[in-house]
CSV table of C-alpha atoms in Angstrom, one decimal:
chain,number,residue,atom,x,y,z
A,24,UNK,CA,14.5,0.9,-42.5
A,25,UNK,CA,11.8,-1.5,-41.7
A,26,UNK,CA,13.7,-2.8,-38.8
A,27,UNK,CA,14.1,0.6,-37.1
A,28,UNK,CA,11.0,0.5,-35.1
A,29,UNK,CA,11.7,-3.1,-34.0
A,30,UNK,CA,15.1,-2.3,-32.9
A,31,UNK,CA,13.9,0.8,-30.9
A,32,UNK,CA,11.2,-1.5,-29.3
A,33,UNK,CA,13.8,-4.2,-28.4
A,34,UNK,CA,16.1,-1.5,-27.0
A,35,UNK,CA,13.4,0.2,-24.8
A,36,UNK,CA,12.2,-3.3,-23.6
A,37,UNK,CA,15.7,-4.1,-22.6
A,38,UNK,CA,16.1,-0.7,-20.8
A,39,UNK,CA,12.7,-1.2,-19.0
A,40,UNK,CA,13.8,-4.6,-17.8
A,41,UNK,CA,17.4,-3.3,-16.8
A,42,UNK,CA,15.8,-0.8,-14.3
A,43,UNK,CA,16.1,-1.8,-10.8
A,44,UNK,CA,12.9,-2.5,-8.8
A,45,UNK,CA,13.7,-0.4,-5.8
A,46,UNK,CA,10.6,-1.3,-3.8
A,47,UNK,CA,11.1,-5.0,-4.3
A,48,UNK,CA,14.6,-4.6,-3.0
A,49,UNK,CA,13.3,-2.7,-0.1
A,50,UNK,CA,10.7,-5.3,0.7
A,51,UNK,CA,12.6,-8.5,0.2
A,52,UNK,CA,15.4,-7.8,2.6
A,53,UNK,CA,15.8,-7.0,6.3
A,54,UNK,CA,18.1,-4.1,6.9
A,55,UNK,CA,20.4,-2.8,9.6
A,56,UNK,CA,22.8,0.1,9.8
A,57,UNK,CA,26.3,-0.7,8.5
A,58,UNK,CA,28.9,-1.6,11.2
A,59,UNK,CA,31.2,1.3,12.2
A,60,UNK,CA,28.4,3.6,11.6
A,61,UNK,CA,25.9,2.3,14.1
A,62,UNK,CA,25.8,5.1,16.8
A,63,UNK,CA,23.3,7.9,16.0
A,64,UNK,CA,23.0,6.7,12.4
A,65,UNK,CA,19.9,8.5,11.7
A,66,UNK,CA,21.4,11.9,12.5
A,67,UNK,CA,24.2,11.5,9.9
A,68,UNK,CA,24.2,13.1,6.6
A,69,UNK,CA,25.1,9.8,5.0
A,70,UNK,CA,23.0,6.8,5.8
A,71,UNK,CA,24.4,3.3,5.0
A,72,UNK,CA,22.1,0.3,5.6
A,73,UNK,CA,23.2,-3.2,4.7
A,74,UNK,CA,21.0,-6.4,4.2
A,75,UNK,CA,21.2,-9.0,6.9
A,76,UNK,CA,21.7,-11.4,3.8
A,77,UNK,CA,25.1,-9.5,3.2
A,78,UNK,CA,26.1,-10.1,6.7
A,79,UNK,CA,25.1,-13.7,6.7
A,80,UNK,CA,27.2,-14.3,3.6
A,81,UNK,CA,30.4,-13.1,5.5
A,82,UNK,CA,29.5,-14.9,8.7
A,83,UNK,CA,29.0,-18.1,6.6
A,84,UNK,CA,32.3,-17.7,5.0
A,85,UNK,CA,34.0,-17.2,8.3
A,86,UNK,CA,32.6,-20.4,9.7
A,87,UNK,CA,34.1,-22.3,6.8
A,88,UNK,CA,37.7,-21.2,7.9
A,89,UNK,CA,39.7,-23.7,9.8
A,90,UNK,CA,41.7,-20.9,11.7
A,91,UNK,CA,40.2,-17.8,12.7
A,92,UNK,CA,42.3,-14.7,13.2
A,93,UNK,CA,41.6,-12.2,16.0
A,94,UNK,CA,39.9,-10.0,13.3
A,95,UNK,CA,37.8,-12.9,12.1
A,96,UNK,CA,36.8,-13.3,15.9
A,97,UNK,CA,36.1,-9.7,16.3
A,98,UNK,CA,33.9,-9.7,13.2
A,99,UNK,CA,32.0,-12.6,14.5
A,100,UNK,CA,31.4,-10.8,17.8
A,101,UNK,CA,30.1,-7.8,16.0
A,102,UNK,CA,27.4,-9.9,14.2
A,103,UNK,CA,25.7,-10.2,17.6
A,104,UNK,CA,25.0,-6.4,17.5
A,105,UNK,CA,23.5,-6.7,14.0
A,106,UNK,CA,20.6,-8.7,15.3
A,107,UNK,CA,19.8,-5.9,17.7
A,108,UNK,CA,18.4,-3.4,15.1
A,109,UNK,CA,16.2,-4.5,12.2
A,110,UNK,CA,14.3,-2.4,9.6
A,111,UNK,CA,11.6,-4.5,7.5
A,112,UNK,CA,9.0,-3.4,5.1
A,113,UNK,CA,5.9,-5.3,4.2
A,114,UNK,CA,4.4,-5.4,0.7
A,115,UNK,CA,2.4,-2.3,1.3
A,116,UNK,CA,5.5,-0.4,2.4
A,117,UNK,CA,4.6,-0.4,6.1
A,118,UNK,CA,7.9,0.0,8.1
A,119,UNK,CA,8.8,-2.0,11.1
A,120,UNK,CA,11.9,-0.6,13.0
A,121,UNK,CA,13.0,-2.8,15.8
A,122,UNK,CA,15.8,-1.7,18.2
A,123,UNK,CA,16.8,-3.7,21.2
A,124,UNK,CA,18.8,-2.0,23.9
A,125,UNK,CA,19.9,-4.2,26.9
A,126,UNK,CA,19.7,-1.1,29.3
A,127,UNK,CA,18.0,1.9,28.0
A,128,UNK,CA,18.6,4.2,31.0
A,129,UNK,CA,20.2,7.5,29.8
A,130,UNK,CA,20.1,6.4,26.3
A,131,UNK,CA,18.7,8.3,23.3
A,132,UNK,CA,15.8,6.4,21.7
A,133,UNK,CA,15.7,6.6,17.9
A,134,UNK,CA,12.4,5.4,16.2
A,135,UNK,CA,12.4,5.2,12.4
A,136,UNK,CA,9.0,6.1,11.2
A,137,UNK,CA,9.1,5.8,7.4
A,138,UNK,CA,11.3,5.5,4.7
A,139,UNK,CA,9.6,6.4,1.3
A,140,UNK,CA,11.2,6.1,-2.2
A,141,UNK,CA,9.7,8.6,-4.6
A,142,UNK,CA,11.1,10.0,-8.0
A,143,UNK,CA,14.6,8.8,-7.3
A,144,UNK,CA,14.8,10.4,-3.8
A,145,UNK,CA,14.0,9.0,-0.3
A,146,UNK,CA,12.1,10.8,2.3
A,147,UNK,CA,13.0,9.6,5.8
A,148,UNK,CA,11.0,10.4,9.0
A,149,UNK,CA,12.0,9.6,12.5
A,150,UNK,CA,11.7,10.6,16.1
A,151,UNK,CA,14.1,11.0,19.0
A,152,UNK,CA,13.5,10.8,22.6
A,153,UNK,CA,15.8,10.8,25.6
A,154,UNK,CA,15.1,7.9,28.0
A,155,UNK,CA,13.8,8.9,31.5
A,156,UNK,CA,13.7,12.7,30.6
A,157,UNK,CA,10.4,14.5,30.6
A,158,UNK,CA,11.2,15.9,27.2
A,159,UNK,CA,8.7,15.7,24.3
A,160,UNK,CA,9.5,13.5,21.6
A,161,UNK,CA,11.3,15.4,18.6
A,162,UNK,CA,10.3,14.4,15.1
A,163,UNK,CA,12.5,14.9,12.0
A,164,UNK,CA,12.0,14.6,8.2
A,165,UNK,CA,14.8,14.8,5.7
A,166,UNK,CA,15.3,14.0,2.0
A,167,UNK,CA,18.0,11.9,0.7
A,168,UNK,CA,19.7,11.4,-2.7
A,169,UNK,CA,20.4,7.7,-3.4
A,170,UNK,CA,23.9,6.8,-4.0
A,171,UNK,CA,23.7,3.0,-3.9
A,172,UNK,CA,20.4,1.0,-3.9
A,173,UNK,CA,20.9,-2.8,-4.4
A,174,UNK,CA,20.1,-6.2,-2.7
A,175,UNK,CA,23.1,-5.7,-0.3
A,176,UNK,CA,23.4,-2.1,0.5
A,177,UNK,CA,21.3,1.1,0.4
A,178,UNK,CA,23.5,4.4,0.7
A,179,UNK,CA,21.9,7.7,1.0
A,180,UNK,CA,23.1,11.1,1.1
A,181,UNK,CA,21.1,14.0,2.8
A,182,UNK,CA,20.1,16.8,0.6
A,183,UNK,CA,21.0,20.2,2.2
A,184,UNK,CA,18.4,22.8,2.1
């Protein structure tokens, strides 16, 4: 029975190392909305972000192929769009949301203000403004439950009130 405290200590140590460092994952990657869920992605009940490293792996594997199918070519063309929107965080959790639009006339402009991880939930704040209209900017704040949170993907589901 002398070994029971040591066994418990080792088990707890293993569990603490097995936990995911969520902020480190957030900070060390550059994120973009998952393809096919690009338009108005901040207004959806499910938000899916992918790391640019994930897309770079796919792009690199396509360039290693000798013959590209039409689907492969379409995928490579889609990668151009992924460079248009980036979400980055610095070490103190300041967010930088970059969105490049070639012609913003008539577009709805989304600006992600903050994405904060707290107690297993994510608080997301953003603003919306229609280009060229004299409307005030609308601000939104929602809470999300984490479905997936790893180096390649963040999947969040809006908590309904």
